[in-house]
Amino acid sequence: MSSSARRGQLFVVSAPSGAGKTTVVEGLIAATAGVRRSRSYTSRRARPGETDGVDYHFVSRPRFEAMIAGGQFLEWAEYAGNLYGTAVVDTERELEAGADLVLVIDVQGARQVRRHRPSSVLVFVLPPSAAVLEARLRNRGEESEADIGRRLEAARGEVRAVAEYDYVVVNDAV
């Protein structure tokens, strides 16, 4: 990178599952030149309509665990029984190229990024209410009652972390 080249800014967006963080980030990227979304790695199965390398890098749990052991993640966390992480090499490549990079990750991961990259900007997305969040999760039609219950319980804990973020956005759009 030349001394005059701009290094990109790292942004972190977190929210409870169903709050619409992905939709918010997609809108930001569509409206803002030079902003890219990081593709996380995950050990969970792809949902209908998701594509490997586009939505996530879908890998087996053993491969993910090997990547953890190899120190390949800027951050990683377990959420709802699945592993999620952001690769250091992917992040550095984008930032060195001058792109502003948005990580869509959970609270655990955001805390790790803040420790390693204090200049990162953290944004928390909230639904308008707990009832709206539950309705969004149910309307997906993809998860069992037990999964929905786990996600709602996790959301209660995640919302307590809102004070750790630089900005809060309420997503009242569907």
PDB file of C-alpha atoms in Angstrom, residues 35-137:
ATOM      1  CA  VAL A  35     -18.388  -0.185   1.482  1.00  0.00           C
ATOM      2  CA  ARG A  36     -18.193  -3.977   1.446  1.00  0.00           C
ATOM      3  CA  ARG A  37     -19.593  -6.672   3.663  1.00  0.00           C
ATOM      4  CA  SER A  38     -17.274  -9.208   5.182  1.00  0.00           C
ATOM      5  CA  ARG A  39     -18.223 -12.818   4.617  1.00  0.00           C
ATOM      6  CA  SER A  40     -18.097 -14.749   7.862  1.00  0.00           C
ATOM      7  CA  TYR A  41     -17.276 -18.408   8.168  1.00  0.00           C
ATOM      8  CA  THR A  42     -19.855 -20.608   9.854  1.00  0.00           C
ATOM      9  CA  SER A  43     -20.291 -24.220  10.840  1.00  0.00           C
ATOM     10  CA  ARG A  44     -24.080 -24.059  10.420  1.00  0.00           C
ATOM     11  CA  ARG A  45     -25.914 -25.394   7.400  1.00  0.00           C
ATOM     12  CA  ALA A  46     -26.983 -23.016   4.674  1.00  0.00           C
ATOM     13  CA  ARG A  47     -30.590 -21.875   4.815  1.00  0.00           C
ATOM     14  CA  PRO A  48     -32.719 -22.084   1.662  1.00  0.00           C
ATOM     15  CA  GLY A  49     -31.521 -19.432  -0.783  1.00  0.00           C
ATOM     16  CA  GLU A  50     -28.102 -18.946   0.846  1.00  0.00           C
ATOM     17  CA  THR A  51     -24.982 -19.446  -1.262  1.00  0.00           C
ATOM     18  CA  ASP A  52     -21.519 -20.469  -0.082  1.00  0.00           C
ATOM     19  CA  GLY A  53     -19.082 -17.593  -0.532  1.00  0.00           C
ATOM     20  CA  VAL A  54     -21.898 -15.060  -0.905  1.00  0.00           C
ATOM     21  CA  ASP A  55     -23.843 -15.239   2.334  1.00  0.00           C
ATOM     22  CA  TYR A  56     -21.209 -17.095   4.390  1.00  0.00           C
ATOM     23  CA  HIS A  57     -18.312 -19.451   3.910  1.00  0.00           C
ATOM     24  CA  PHE A  58     -19.992 -22.677   5.037  1.00  0.00           C
ATOM     25  CA  VAL A  59     -17.478 -25.126   6.518  1.00  0.00           C
ATOM     26  CA  SER A  60     -17.650 -28.213   8.689  1.00  0.00           C
ATOM     27  CA  ARG A  61     -17.313 -27.845  12.435  1.00  0.00           C
ATOM     28  CA  PRO A  62     -13.963 -29.731  12.440  1.00  0.00           C
ATOM     29  CA  ARG A  63     -12.572 -27.399   9.760  1.00  0.00           C
ATOM     30  CA  PHE A  64     -13.787 -24.362  11.690  1.00  0.00           C
ATOM     31  CA  GLU A  65     -12.176 -25.657  14.883  1.00  0.00           C
ATOM     32  CA  ALA A  66      -8.899 -26.199  12.995  1.00  0.00           C
ATOM     33  CA  MET A  67      -9.044 -22.582  11.814  1.00  0.00           C
ATOM     34  CA  ILE A  68      -9.518 -21.437  15.429  1.00  0.00           C
ATOM     35  CA  ALA A  69      -6.518 -23.518  16.508  1.00  0.00           C
ATOM     36  CA  GLY A  70      -4.492 -21.961  13.686  1.00  0.00           C
ATOM     37  CA  GLY A  71      -5.274 -18.407  14.832  1.00  0.00           C
ATOM     38  CA  GLN A  72      -6.976 -17.604  11.535  1.00  0.00           C
ATOM     39  CA  PHE A  73      -9.861 -15.551  12.970  1.00  0.00           C
ATOM     40  CA  LEU A  74     -10.036 -11.870  13.941  1.00  0.00           C
ATOM     41  CA  GLU A  75     -13.049 -12.910  15.975  1.00  0.00           C
ATOM     42  CA  TRP A  76     -15.151 -15.981  16.420  1.00  0.00           C
ATOM     43  CA  ALA A  77     -18.070 -17.025  18.574  1.00  0.00           C
ATOM     44  CA  GLU A  78     -20.537 -19.785  19.159  1.00  0.00           C
ATOM     45  CA  TYR A  79     -24.151 -18.751  18.699  1.00  0.00           C
ATOM     46  CA  ALA A  80     -27.198 -20.996  18.939  1.00  0.00           C
ATOM     47  CA  GLY A  81     -24.978 -24.078  18.731  1.00  0.00           C
ATOM     48  CA  ASN A  82     -23.056 -22.972  15.619  1.00  0.00           C
ATOM     49  CA  LEU A  83     -19.639 -21.378  15.157  1.00  0.00           C
ATOM     50  CA  TYR A  84     -19.183 -18.059  13.322  1.00  0.00           C
ATOM     51  CA  GLY A  85     -15.954 -16.160  12.615  1.00  0.00           C
ATOM     52  CA  THR A  86     -14.209 -13.514  10.555  1.00  0.00           C
ATOM     53  CA  ALA A  87     -10.906 -14.449   8.917  1.00  0.00           C
ATOM     54  CA  VAL A  88      -7.972 -12.109   9.580  1.00  0.00           C
ATOM     55  CA  VAL A  89      -6.583 -12.494   6.060  1.00  0.00           C
ATOM     56  CA  ASP A  90      -9.904 -11.568   4.406  1.00  0.00           C
ATOM     57  CA  THR A  91     -10.305  -8.510   6.652  1.00  0.00           C
ATOM     58  CA  GLU A  92      -6.785  -7.229   6.063  1.00  0.00           C
ATOM     59  CA  ARG A  93      -7.027  -7.701   2.293  1.00  0.00           C
ATOM     60  CA  GLU A  94     -10.165  -5.506   2.108  1.00  0.00           C
ATOM     61  CA  LEU A  95      -8.887  -2.788   4.461  1.00  0.00           C
ATOM     62  CA  GLU A  96      -5.496  -2.580   2.733  1.00  0.00           C
ATOM     63  CA  ALA A  97      -7.319  -2.161  -0.587  1.00  0.00           C
ATOM     64  CA  GLY A  98      -9.034   0.908   0.881  1.00  0.00           C
ATOM     65  CA  ALA A  99     -12.502  -0.595   1.261  1.00  0.00           C
ATOM     66  CA  ASP A 100     -14.629   0.203   4.281  1.00  0.00           C
ATOM     67  CA  LEU A 101     -15.571  -3.196   5.637  1.00  0.00           C
ATOM     68  CA  VAL A 102     -18.716  -4.113   7.571  1.00  0.00           C
ATOM     69  CA  LEU A 103     -18.690  -7.186   9.794  1.00  0.00           C
ATOM     70  CA  VAL A 104     -22.155  -8.522  10.628  1.00  0.00           C
ATOM     71  CA  ILE A 105     -21.394 -10.381  13.853  1.00  0.00           C
ATOM     72  CA  ASP A 106     -22.735 -11.074  17.324  1.00  0.00           C
ATOM     73  CA  VAL A 107     -21.903  -9.345  20.599  1.00  0.00           C
ATOM     74  CA  GLN A 108     -19.154 -11.814  21.526  1.00  0.00           C
ATOM     75  CA  GLY A 109     -17.398 -11.199  18.229  1.00  0.00           C
ATOM     76  CA  ALA A 110     -17.848  -7.426  18.475  1.00  0.00           C
ATOM     77  CA  ARG A 111     -16.100  -7.454  21.848  1.00  0.00           C
ATOM     78  CA  GLN A 112     -13.154  -9.328  20.342  1.00  0.00           C
ATOM     79  CA  VAL A 113     -12.917  -6.890  17.435  1.00  0.00           C
ATOM     80  CA  ARG A 114     -13.030  -3.914  19.817  1.00  0.00           C
ATOM     81  CA  ARG A 115     -10.135  -5.429  21.832  1.00  0.00           C
ATOM     82  CA  HIS A 116      -7.999  -6.114  18.748  1.00  0.00           C
ATOM     83  CA  ARG A 117      -9.082  -3.106  16.663  1.00  0.00           C
ATOM     84  CA  PRO A 118     -10.088  -0.246  19.028  1.00  0.00           C
ATOM     85  CA  SER A 119     -10.597   2.123  16.077  1.00  0.00           C
ATOM     86  CA  SER A 120     -13.460  -0.011  14.746  1.00  0.00           C
ATOM     87  CA  VAL A 121     -16.949   1.526  14.789  1.00  0.00           C
ATOM     88  CA  LEU A 122     -19.635  -0.590  16.478  1.00  0.00           C
ATOM     89  CA  VAL A 123     -23.333  -0.284  15.549  1.00  0.00           C
ATOM     90  CA  PHE A 124     -26.168  -2.167  17.278  1.00  0.00           C
ATOM     91  CA  VAL A 125     -29.463  -2.755  15.450  1.00  0.00           C
ATOM     92  CA  LEU A 126     -32.608  -3.134  17.555  1.00  0.00           C
ATOM     93  CA  PRO A 127     -36.107  -4.182  16.539  1.00  0.00           C
ATOM     94  CA  PRO A 128     -38.890  -1.776  17.568  1.00  0.00           C
ATOM     95  CA  SER A 129     -40.024  -4.238  20.260  1.00  0.00           C
ATOM     96  CA  ALA A 130     -39.601  -7.777  21.576  1.00  0.00           C
ATOM     97  CA  ALA A 131     -42.959  -8.698  20.023  1.00  0.00           C
ATOM     98  CA  VAL A 132     -41.793  -7.581  16.575  1.00  0.00           C
ATOM     99  CA  LEU A 133     -38.591  -9.584  16.990  1.00  0.00           C
ATOM    100  CA  GLU A 134     -40.526 -12.730  17.863  1.00  0.00           C
ATOM    101  CA  ALA A 135     -42.874 -12.219  14.911  1.00  0.00           C
ATOM    102  CA  ARG A 136     -39.939 -11.837  12.526  1.00  0.00           C
ATOM    103  CA  LEU A 137     -38.372 -15.054  13.777  1.00  0.00           C
TER     104      LEU A 137
END
